[in-house]
Amino acid sequence: MAAPCASLGAVVSCRLFLGSRVILARSKGPWGASAAGLQAGAAPQLSRLIRTTVVTTKKNVPASRHEPYTEDFIKKQVEEFNIGKRHLANMMGEDPETFTQEDVDRAITYLFPSGLFEKRARPVMKHPEQIFPRQRAMQWGEDGRPFHFLFYTGKQAYYSLMHDIYGKILQAESRESQLPPKNLLPANTEVIDLIGSRWLIKEELEEMLVEKLSDQDYVQFIRLLEKLLRSACGPGEQELVRRFRRSVAARSQQQQIPPVQHDAQGAPFSIGQGRRKTAQAEAVVTAQGSGRIQVNGEDYLHYFPVLQDREQLMFPFHFLDRLGKHDVTCTVSGGGRSAQAGALRLAMARALCSFISKDEVEWMRQAGWTRSGLRRMRMCPPAWSRIQSSGIGTALSTAQPLPGMQHQLCLL
Amino acid sequence: MLKGATRFISRNYKLNPRCFFHMGTQAPQSIDVQPDNQVPVERPRTISRTNETDPAQHGEQHEGQHYSVPLQDLKTVFPHGLPPRFVMQVKTFGEACLMVRKPALELLHYLKNTNFAYPAVRYVLYGERGTGKTLSLCHAIHFCAKHGWLILHIPDAHLWVKNCRELLQSTYNKQRFDQPLEASTWLKNFKITNEHFLSQIKVQEKYIWNKRESTEKGSPLGEVVEQGITRVKNATDAVGIVLKELKRQSSSGLFHLLVAVDGVNALWGRTTLKREDKSPIAPEELALIYNLRKMMWNDWHGGAIVLTLSQTGSLFKRSKAYLPHELLGKEGFDALDPFVPILVSNYNLKEFESCIHYYLENSWLQHEKAPTEEGKKELLFLSNANPAQLERLCAYL
C-alpha cells in the first residue's frame, strides 16, 4: 500500500491524492476509522473538502496540513452544539425547545459584545455544518481503485451530474418520439418554475459539488439544464431542475410604506424620512396642494439656489407626474447641500408612496427612488504597485512604497 | 444663440411659427382664442404680446403681456439702465419686450395721477431677488420719457460705492471724495437721454471751475454737462450742479422731473472704499452720494422719485434680505420715510405662461418637451416662477 502512494509523495494536488498523504504522515486513528466507515458505505455520500497547504518538495519534511474532519468528529461537534444551545437557552431564560438560530445569535451578541468592525471576526455560535467546511469523502478503496467510474476525469461529481442530466434529456426525447403528437408540454409549470427563481450561480454550484469548476463548465451546465427544460419533461425532471434553481424573493414586499395621517382639519398627509451621507431629512407631504415646498422654514428656491439640488427635489414628483399637486414641508440637517438634497428626495419619495397605487410603488422601487444609494469604501491595491514601467514610473517604483493601502470610494 | 434671422421668420410667419419649430398642439388653439380675450380695438399678435407700445395706455387688460420698446427709444431712454442679461436678450431676439405686470401698472397709475403742486412722492419697489424690480423701474422710465419728463436715472447706485479706481479729494469740499470716472460716465448717458432739455434749462448761478473756466449764469445746462464730460476732474462737481439746478427748477413747471435710482440702499449702507491709510470711507463722504441723498428729500415738487431696493449688488447685507427696513437700515428708512412701498413678487401662473409663450415664439426653447404641459410644470417647479431663475433656466434648454 505504501509503495504506490509514496511515489506520489511530493505532488501538490490538494484533493485527489490526499489519501496517500494520510498514509505517509503520522497516521492516527482518523484514517483507520474513516477507512473502515467508508468501506462499509457506498460511493461518496458525505462530500468533504479537504484542505491542504502547499507542500515542500523534500520528502523527509513532514507536510504541515490540517487533519481532515472525520464523520465522528463532526457528529461530536453537532452533539456539543445542540447541548450548548440548550444550555444557552437556559442561561437566557428561554425555552430550550423553541430556541432558534436567531435567538442564539442574539444571545451571543448580548453575552459577548464585540466592537470589531469586521463582522466575520466577531464571536459566533452556529451549527457545525456552517463552520466546518464540507469535505469530500474518500474516493478510492483500499486497493487504490476509485469508487466512481468518472474519477479519472478529475471532476467526478460535475461530470456525473452532466451525465445524469443528459441521460434524462435522451429519455425525454425518446418519450416524445414515442408518444403521439399531442400537445402534452407542461408549459405552465415550466413558466411558473422560471418566474421568481434564478439558476444557481457558479459559487453555489461549486459548493454543492465540492469541486472547483471553470467558467466554461458552469456555462455548459446551465445550457444543458435549459435544454432539459425545453424538451418535454415530466415531474421527475422538474424535480431535478428545481434543485438547481433558487428563488428570488420579491423585494417589493419588503418595502414599508408610511401610513397616511390626518391633521386637525382632516386633510391627509404622510411623513417620510431619508438619509444621504450625513444628512437626515424628514418630509411631510400633503395629499392636496399647489406645489409649494418649504425647507427648514424657507422657500426651496432660497434654500437651494443651485439648480441641481432643485432638480433632485423635482424627480420623485416628475416620475409620478404629480408636479404641483402636493405641498411639502421639510426639515433637513447635516451634510452638505448635495447630501441634503438627496436625503430630501428620498424622504419625499417615501412619503409619496402612501398616496399612489401599488403598481406605482413598484415602479418607484424599481427605478430606485425609494432606496438609499449606500456607497461603501472598497480597498484597492496601492498605487505604487500599479505603476507601469515608463521613464517616470521606474523611478517611482524604485522609491519607497507609499505607506498603507489606498481606499477607493466605489459604488457598490 | 439665435441671430437676427429669427426676427424675420417670426414676423413673416406670424400665424404659423409653430409648425416651423415643432411646437405643441396647444399653440394653434391659442391663436383662435385670443380675439375674445383682448380689447376689441387692437388685434394682438399672440396671447403673450400686445401691440400697445405706449405705456400710458397699458391697463389691466394688458397684464401679463409683453410690449416691445422701439429700438430707437431704447438707445435714447436706456443708454445705461437695463440689466445686463436683458441687454443680451435684446441683442439675441432683436427686440426689447417688457412684460406688463401689476406692480408696474400700479406705479404708472400713481405717476399718471401725480399732483405736481405737492412735494415729490417717493415710491420704493422692493422684493426678493430676481422678481423684476429693475425692469418695472424701466417700464416707469419709458412711460415718463414718452411723456416728456426729464429722466434722472442712476442705473445702479451700488457701483458708486465700490470698486472705485480713482478717488480724488474733492475740490469743492476738502472732506469729501470725488469719483471722476463714474461721474463722467453718468454725465455722458444723462446727456444722451435728455438732449433736448439741456438747451432749455438755464443755470441760475455762476460756477467757477478753475482759474480759466467758468459757467456764467443763464447759460444752458448743457454747458455744465459738457464741462463735466471734457474735464473729468470736475465731473463730480458737475453732477452736483446738475442735481442742484434740476431740483431748484423742477417746481417752475418747465419740465417734470423723474428721479429713478436703482439700488438706493447703497446710499445708506457701507462702502468698500478706503483712504490711503486704509480707514474706511462712509458713504456721505463721497460727493456723488452726498448730492444724491439731497435729491432724495421730498423738499421739491414737480416730479416724482422712484426707487428700487436691491440686495444683489449690496455690501454687507444678508443674501435673503429684501425688506426695506433690512436693506435701508435705520438711517435710510428714516431718510426715505414716508414712502409708498410697492412689492414686486414672482410671476403668477398667467404671467409665467405668457413668459413661456414669449420664449417659444422666439424659438428660444428648443427642447421638444418645452411646449408640453409637463415641460411647463417642470420649468415652473425648477424656477418657482421667479423671473430671473426662469430666464437662467431657459438659457440652457
PDB file of C-alpha atoms in Angstrom, chain B residues 278-366:
ATOM      1  CA  LYS B 278      -6.786 102.057   4.943  1.00  0.00           C
ATOM      2  CA  SER B 279      -9.538 103.586   7.035  1.00  0.00           C
ATOM      3  CA  PRO B 280     -12.993 103.024   5.577  1.00  0.00           C
ATOM      4  CA  ILE B 281     -14.938 105.779   3.897  1.00  0.00           C
ATOM      5  CA  ALA B 282     -18.528 106.391   4.869  1.00  0.00           C
ATOM      6  CA  PRO B 283     -20.998 106.946   2.021  1.00  0.00           C
ATOM      7  CA  GLU B 284     -21.665 110.550   2.926  1.00  0.00           C
ATOM      8  CA  GLU B 285     -18.011 111.334   2.379  1.00  0.00           C
ATOM      9  CA  LEU B 286     -18.426 110.605  -1.297  1.00  0.00           C
ATOM     10  CA  ALA B 287     -19.598 113.717  -3.089  1.00  0.00           C
ATOM     11  CA  LEU B 288     -21.802 111.833  -5.548  1.00  0.00           C
ATOM     12  CA  ILE B 289     -23.625 110.035  -2.764  1.00  0.00           C
ATOM     13  CA  TYR B 290     -23.953 113.182  -0.711  1.00  0.00           C
ATOM     14  CA  ASN B 291     -25.560 115.094  -3.550  1.00  0.00           C
ATOM     15  CA  LEU B 292     -27.808 112.223  -4.447  1.00  0.00           C
ATOM     16  CA  ARG B 293     -29.040 111.949  -0.906  1.00  0.00           C
ATOM     17  CA  LYS B 294     -30.111 115.537  -1.082  1.00  0.00           C
ATOM     18  CA  MET B 295     -32.132 114.643  -4.149  1.00  0.00           C
ATOM     19  CA  MET B 296     -33.976 112.030  -2.144  1.00  0.00           C
ATOM     20  CA  TRP B 297     -35.509 114.598   0.155  1.00  0.00           C
ATOM     21  CA  ASN B 298     -39.012 115.471  -0.776  1.00  0.00           C
ATOM     22  CA  ASP B 299     -38.494 119.196  -0.370  1.00  0.00           C
ATOM     23  CA  TRP B 300     -39.128 119.867  -4.029  1.00  0.00           C
ATOM     24  CA  HIS B 301     -42.148 119.430  -6.223  1.00  0.00           C
ATOM     25  CA  GLY B 302     -42.928 118.999  -9.859  1.00  0.00           C
ATOM     26  CA  GLY B 303     -41.984 115.373 -10.264  1.00  0.00           C
ATOM     27  CA  ALA B 304     -41.643 112.006  -8.602  1.00  0.00           C
ATOM     28  CA  ILE B 305     -38.966 109.809  -7.107  1.00  0.00           C
ATOM     29  CA  VAL B 306     -38.985 106.110  -7.966  1.00  0.00           C
ATOM     30  CA  LEU B 307     -36.506 103.932  -6.129  1.00  0.00           C
ATOM     31  CA  THR B 308     -35.567 100.282  -6.125  1.00  0.00           C
ATOM     32  CA  LEU B 309     -34.024  98.312  -3.338  1.00  0.00           C
ATOM     33  CA  SER B 310     -31.544  95.740  -4.427  1.00  0.00           C
ATOM     34  CA  GLN B 311     -29.669  93.157  -2.437  1.00  0.00           C
ATOM     35  CA  THR B 312     -27.753  91.861  -5.428  1.00  0.00           C
ATOM     36  CA  GLY B 313     -25.044  94.470  -5.559  1.00  0.00           C
ATOM     37  CA  SER B 314     -25.270  95.488  -1.943  1.00  0.00           C
ATOM     38  CA  LEU B 315     -22.455  95.303   0.507  1.00  0.00           C
ATOM     39  CA  PHE B 316     -22.546  93.527   3.828  1.00  0.00           C
ATOM     40  CA  LYS B 317     -26.163  92.538   3.578  1.00  0.00           C
ATOM     41  CA  ARG B 318     -27.629  89.063   4.043  1.00  0.00           C
ATOM     42  CA  SER B 319     -28.408  87.395   0.757  1.00  0.00           C
ATOM     43  CA  LYS B 320     -32.005  86.720   1.747  1.00  0.00           C
ATOM     44  CA  ALA B 321     -32.695  90.307   2.847  1.00  0.00           C
ATOM     45  CA  TYR B 322     -35.299  92.142   0.792  1.00  0.00           C
ATOM     46  CA  LEU B 323     -37.470  94.181   3.139  1.00  0.00           C
ATOM     47  CA  PRO B 324     -36.954  97.958   3.179  1.00  0.00           C
ATOM     48  CA  HIS B 325     -36.007  98.062   6.817  1.00  0.00           C
ATOM     49  CA  GLU B 326     -33.366  95.348   6.373  1.00  0.00           C
ATOM     50  CA  LEU B 327     -31.746  96.861   3.311  1.00  0.00           C
ATOM     51  CA  LEU B 328     -32.011 100.563   4.124  1.00  0.00           C
ATOM     52  CA  GLY B 329     -31.132 100.350   7.759  1.00  0.00           C
ATOM     53  CA  LYS B 330     -32.469 102.788  10.291  1.00  0.00           C
ATOM     54  CA  GLU B 331     -30.825 105.829   8.742  1.00  0.00           C
ATOM     55  CA  GLY B 332     -32.041 105.133   5.240  1.00  0.00           C
ATOM     56  CA  PHE B 333     -35.517 104.245   6.359  1.00  0.00           C
ATOM     57  CA  ASP B 334     -35.830 107.461   8.312  1.00  0.00           C
ATOM     58  CA  ALA B 335     -34.483 109.453   5.397  1.00  0.00           C
ATOM     59  CA  LEU B 336     -36.989 107.977   2.981  1.00  0.00           C
ATOM     60  CA  ASP B 337     -39.905 107.847   5.330  1.00  0.00           C
ATOM     61  CA  PRO B 338     -42.721 108.389   4.295  1.00  0.00           C
ATOM     62  CA  PHE B 339     -42.689 106.446   1.049  1.00  0.00           C
ATOM     63  CA  VAL B 340     -45.052 104.270  -0.943  1.00  0.00           C
ATOM     64  CA  PRO B 341     -43.804 100.692  -0.898  1.00  0.00           C
ATOM     65  CA  ILE B 342     -44.637  98.543  -3.907  1.00  0.00           C
ATOM     66  CA  LEU B 343     -43.966  94.845  -3.600  1.00  0.00           C
ATOM     67  CA  VAL B 344     -42.726  93.034  -6.691  1.00  0.00           C
ATOM     68  CA  SER B 345     -43.179  89.303  -6.428  1.00  0.00           C
ATOM     69  CA  ASN B 346     -42.678  86.215  -8.556  1.00  0.00           C
ATOM     70  CA  TYR B 347     -44.765  85.523 -11.623  1.00  0.00           C
ATOM     71  CA  ASN B 348     -48.260  84.291 -11.134  1.00  0.00           C
ATOM     72  CA  LEU B 349     -49.462  81.482 -13.382  1.00  0.00           C
ATOM     73  CA  LYS B 350     -50.731  83.755 -16.129  1.00  0.00           C
ATOM     74  CA  GLU B 351     -47.501  85.729 -16.296  1.00  0.00           C
ATOM     75  CA  PHE B 352     -45.483  82.535 -16.224  1.00  0.00           C
ATOM     76  CA  GLU B 353     -47.433  81.106 -19.144  1.00  0.00           C
ATOM     77  CA  SER B 354     -47.004  84.336 -21.005  1.00  0.00           C
ATOM     78  CA  CYS B 355     -43.258  84.296 -20.463  1.00  0.00           C
ATOM     79  CA  ILE B 356     -43.001  80.724 -21.731  1.00  0.00           C
ATOM     80  CA  HIS B 357     -45.094  81.645 -24.760  1.00  0.00           C
ATOM     81  CA  TYR B 358     -42.793  84.530 -25.466  1.00  0.00           C
ATOM     82  CA  TYR B 359     -39.745  82.282 -25.350  1.00  0.00           C
ATOM     83  CA  LEU B 360     -41.427  79.699 -27.512  1.00  0.00           C
ATOM     84  CA  GLU B 361     -42.367  82.323 -30.068  1.00  0.00           C
ATOM     85  CA  ASN B 362     -38.803  83.474 -30.310  1.00  0.00           C
ATOM     86  CA  SER B 363     -37.738  79.856 -30.651  1.00  0.00           C
ATOM     87  CA  TRP B 364     -35.671  80.225 -27.553  1.00  0.00           C
ATOM     88  CA  LEU B 365     -36.847  76.937 -26.056  1.00  0.00           C
ATOM     89  CA  GLN B 366     -35.687  74.207 -28.365  1.00  0.00           C
TER      90      GLN B 366
END
